[in-house]
Short mmCIF file of C-alpha atoms in Angstrom, two decimals:
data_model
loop_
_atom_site.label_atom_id
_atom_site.label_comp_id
_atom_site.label_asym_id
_atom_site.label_seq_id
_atom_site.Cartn_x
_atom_site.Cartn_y
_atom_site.Cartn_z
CA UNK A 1 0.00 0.00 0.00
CA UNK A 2 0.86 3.68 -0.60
CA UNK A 3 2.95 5.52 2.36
CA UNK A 4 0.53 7.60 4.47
CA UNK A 5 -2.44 5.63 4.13
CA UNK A 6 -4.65 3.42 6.17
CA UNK A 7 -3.28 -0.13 6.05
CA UNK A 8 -6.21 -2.06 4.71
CA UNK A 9 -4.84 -5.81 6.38
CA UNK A 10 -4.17 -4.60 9.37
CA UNK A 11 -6.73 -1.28 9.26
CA UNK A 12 -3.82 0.45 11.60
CA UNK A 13 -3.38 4.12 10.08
CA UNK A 14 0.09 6.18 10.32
CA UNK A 15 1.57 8.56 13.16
CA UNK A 16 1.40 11.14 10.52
CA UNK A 17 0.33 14.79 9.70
CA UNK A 18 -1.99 12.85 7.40
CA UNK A 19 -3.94 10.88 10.25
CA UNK A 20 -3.72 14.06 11.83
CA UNK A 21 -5.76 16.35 9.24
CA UNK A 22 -7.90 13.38 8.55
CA UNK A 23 -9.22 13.41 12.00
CA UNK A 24 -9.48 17.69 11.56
CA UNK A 25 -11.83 16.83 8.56
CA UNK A 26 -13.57 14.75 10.37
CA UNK A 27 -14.05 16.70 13.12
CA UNK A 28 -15.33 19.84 10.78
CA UNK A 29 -17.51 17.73 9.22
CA UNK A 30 -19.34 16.86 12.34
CA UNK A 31 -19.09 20.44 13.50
CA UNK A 32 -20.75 21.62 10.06
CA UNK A 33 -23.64 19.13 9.91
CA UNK A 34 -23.84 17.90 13.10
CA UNK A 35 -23.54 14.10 11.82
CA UNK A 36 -22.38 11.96 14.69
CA UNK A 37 -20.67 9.29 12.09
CA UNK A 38 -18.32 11.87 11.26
CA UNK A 39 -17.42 11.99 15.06
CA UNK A 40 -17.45 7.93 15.42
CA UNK A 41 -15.48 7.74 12.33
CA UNK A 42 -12.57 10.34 14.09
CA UNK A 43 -12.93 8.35 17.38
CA UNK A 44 -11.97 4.86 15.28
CA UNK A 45 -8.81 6.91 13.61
CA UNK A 46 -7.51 7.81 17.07
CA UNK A 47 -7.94 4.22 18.09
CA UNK A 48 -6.43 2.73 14.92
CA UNK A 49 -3.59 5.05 15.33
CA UNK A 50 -2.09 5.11 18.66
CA UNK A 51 -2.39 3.37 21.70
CA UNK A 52 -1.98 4.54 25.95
CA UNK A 53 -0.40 1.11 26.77
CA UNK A 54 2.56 1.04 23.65
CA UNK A 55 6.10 0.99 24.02
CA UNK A 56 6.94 4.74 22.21
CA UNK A 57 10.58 3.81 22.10
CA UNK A 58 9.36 1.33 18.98
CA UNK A 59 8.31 4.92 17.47
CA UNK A 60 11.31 6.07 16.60
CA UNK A 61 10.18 9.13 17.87
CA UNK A 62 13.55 10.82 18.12
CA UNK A 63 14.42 10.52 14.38
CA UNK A 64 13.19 13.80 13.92
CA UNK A 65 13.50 14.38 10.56
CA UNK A 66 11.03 11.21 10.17
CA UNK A 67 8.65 11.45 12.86
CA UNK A 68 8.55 15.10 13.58
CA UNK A 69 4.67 14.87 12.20
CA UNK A 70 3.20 13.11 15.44
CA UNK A 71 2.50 16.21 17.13
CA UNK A 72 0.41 16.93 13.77
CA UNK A 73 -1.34 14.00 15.42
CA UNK A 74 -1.60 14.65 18.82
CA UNK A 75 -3.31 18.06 17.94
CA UNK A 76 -6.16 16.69 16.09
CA UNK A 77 -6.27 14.29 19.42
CA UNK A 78 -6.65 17.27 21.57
CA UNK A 79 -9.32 19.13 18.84
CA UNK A 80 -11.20 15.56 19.08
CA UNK A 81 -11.46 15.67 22.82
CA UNK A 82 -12.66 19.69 22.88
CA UNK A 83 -15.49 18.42 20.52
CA UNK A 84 -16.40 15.05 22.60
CA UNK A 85 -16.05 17.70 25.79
CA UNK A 86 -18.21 20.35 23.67
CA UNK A 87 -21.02 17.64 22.37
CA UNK A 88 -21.35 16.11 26.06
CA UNK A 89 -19.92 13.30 24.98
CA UNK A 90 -17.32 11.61 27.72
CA UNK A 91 -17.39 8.32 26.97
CA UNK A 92 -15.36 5.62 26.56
CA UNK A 93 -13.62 6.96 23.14
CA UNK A 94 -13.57 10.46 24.75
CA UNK A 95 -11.46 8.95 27.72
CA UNK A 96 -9.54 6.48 25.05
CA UNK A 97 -8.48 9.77 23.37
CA UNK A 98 -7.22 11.72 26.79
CA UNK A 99 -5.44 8.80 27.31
CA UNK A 100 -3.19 8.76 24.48
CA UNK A 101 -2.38 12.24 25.16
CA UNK A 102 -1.34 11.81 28.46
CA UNK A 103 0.04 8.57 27.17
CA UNK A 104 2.85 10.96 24.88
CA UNK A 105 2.90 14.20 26.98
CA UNK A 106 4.83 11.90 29.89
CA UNK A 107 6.76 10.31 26.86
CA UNK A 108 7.83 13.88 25.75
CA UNK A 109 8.57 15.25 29.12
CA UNK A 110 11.39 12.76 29.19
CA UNK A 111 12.61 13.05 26.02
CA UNK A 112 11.69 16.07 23.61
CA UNK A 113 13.70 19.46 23.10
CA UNK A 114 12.83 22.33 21.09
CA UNK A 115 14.45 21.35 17.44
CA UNK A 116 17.09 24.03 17.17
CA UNK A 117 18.66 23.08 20.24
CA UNK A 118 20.49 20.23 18.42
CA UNK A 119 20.90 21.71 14.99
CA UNK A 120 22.88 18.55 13.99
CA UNK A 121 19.85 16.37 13.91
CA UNK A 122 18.14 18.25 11.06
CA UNK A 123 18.83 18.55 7.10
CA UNK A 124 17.64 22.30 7.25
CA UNK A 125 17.86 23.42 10.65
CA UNK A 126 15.60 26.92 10.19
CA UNK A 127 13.32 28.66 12.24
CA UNK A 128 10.64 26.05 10.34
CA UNK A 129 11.69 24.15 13.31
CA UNK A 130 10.18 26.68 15.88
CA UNK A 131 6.45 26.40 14.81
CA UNK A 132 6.63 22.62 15.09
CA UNK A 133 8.07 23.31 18.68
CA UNK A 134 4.65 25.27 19.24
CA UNK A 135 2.75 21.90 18.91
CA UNK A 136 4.48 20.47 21.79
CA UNK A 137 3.51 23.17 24.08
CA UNK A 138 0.25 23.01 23.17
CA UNK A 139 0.03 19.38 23.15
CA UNK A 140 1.41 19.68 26.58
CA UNK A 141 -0.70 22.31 28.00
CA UNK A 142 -3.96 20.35 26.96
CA UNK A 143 -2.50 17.17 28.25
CA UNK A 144 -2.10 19.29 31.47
CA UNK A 145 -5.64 19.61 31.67
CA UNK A 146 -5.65 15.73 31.91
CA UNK A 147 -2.92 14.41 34.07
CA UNK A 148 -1.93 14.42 37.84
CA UNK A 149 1.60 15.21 35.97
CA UNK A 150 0.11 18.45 35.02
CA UNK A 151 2.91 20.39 36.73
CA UNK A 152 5.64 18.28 35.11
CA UNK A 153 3.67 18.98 31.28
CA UNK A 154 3.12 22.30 32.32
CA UNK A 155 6.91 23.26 33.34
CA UNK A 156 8.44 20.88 29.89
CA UNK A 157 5.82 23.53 27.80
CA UNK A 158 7.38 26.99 29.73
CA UNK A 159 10.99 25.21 29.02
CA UNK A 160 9.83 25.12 25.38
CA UNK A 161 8.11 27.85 24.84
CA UNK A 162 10.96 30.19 26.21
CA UNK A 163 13.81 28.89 24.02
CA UNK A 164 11.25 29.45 21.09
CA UNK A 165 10.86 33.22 22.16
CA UNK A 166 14.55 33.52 22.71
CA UNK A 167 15.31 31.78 20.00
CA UNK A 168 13.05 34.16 17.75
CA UNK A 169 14.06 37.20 19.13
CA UNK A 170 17.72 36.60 18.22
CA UNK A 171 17.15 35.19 14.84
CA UNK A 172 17.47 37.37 11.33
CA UNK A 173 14.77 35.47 10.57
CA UNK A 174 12.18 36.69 12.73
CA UNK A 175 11.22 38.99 10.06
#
C-alpha cells in the first residue's frame, strides 16, 4: 500500500500529519452538519492510530526528521477531545483519546527538546523548526488539563516555549 495511508490488512493508520488532518476533517464535518458518524469515524482513527499502553521507544520518535509529524497528530487528538467535551460526549472513546495524550505528553517530558537546540539532527535546521516546537507546548498544556503530571507537562511547555521566544528574538529570521 501507498505511504501515508490506512493499512487495509491490518486497518492500523500512520503517526502522521496525514492521520492528523484526517481526524481535523472529520471533526469539521461533524461540526458543520452535526452528523455523529463523522465523530465515530474520528474516534476509530484515534484508536487505529495510537495506543496509551505502547512501548513509544518502537516509534522512533527521536528521528526527527522522520517522525517530527506526530504532534500533527496529537493536535487533532486534543481538537477531538474539545469536541467530545463540547457535544457532552465523555465516553469511553472520549477517555480512550485523553489517554493517548497523556500517554505521549509523559513520553515527551522525558525526552523532547525544542528542534534548534540540536541543529545537527536536522537537514535544514531553520526557524521552520520553531512552529513545530509550538505543537508540543500546546500538546502539553492540553494534556495538562488531563494528568496528575500536570505540573511536570506544564513546566516541559514553559521550558519550550521560552527557548522558542529567545530563539526568535535573536534570529534574522524573525522577520
Amino acid at each position: 500500500h501507498r505511504k501515508g495511508l490506512k493499512d487495509p490488512i491490518t486497518g492500523r493508520y500512520p503517526l502522521d500529519r496525514g492521520t492528523g488532518n484526517y481526524i481535523v476533517a472529520l471533526i469539521d464535518s461533524f461540526e458543520l452538519t452535526g452528523k455523529q458518524s463523522y465523530l465515530d469515524r474520528a474516534s476509530l482513527v484515534i484508536k487505529n492510530t495510537a495506543s496509551p499502553t505502547e512501548d513509544l521507544s518502537q516509534r522512533d520518535l527521536g528521528n526527527v526528521e522522520e517522525t517530527w509529524f506526530y504532534t500533527v497528530y496529537l493536535q487533532a487528538v486534543c481538537r477531538y477531545i474539545w469536541a467530545k467535551q463540547t457535544s457532552a460526549q465523555l465516553d469511553e472513546s472520549y477517555d480512550y483519546a485523553v489517554q493517548v495524550l497523556v500517554h505521549f505528553a509523559k513520553w515527551m517530558c522525558v525526552n523532547e527538546e525544542p528542534y534548534l537546540s540540536k541543529p545537527e539532527i536536522l537537514e535544514f535546521p531553520n526557524q521552520t523548526w520553531t512552529a513545530q516546537d509550538m505543537r508540543k507546548v500546546n500538546v502539553l498544556l492540553a494534556a495538562a488539563m488531563f494528568s496528575e503530571e500536570a505540573h511536570k507537562f506544564e513546566k516541559k511547555a514553559v521550558q519550550i516555549r521560552n527557548f522558542v521566544i529567545e530563539n526568535l528574538a535573536n534570529s534574522k529570521e524573525k522577520d
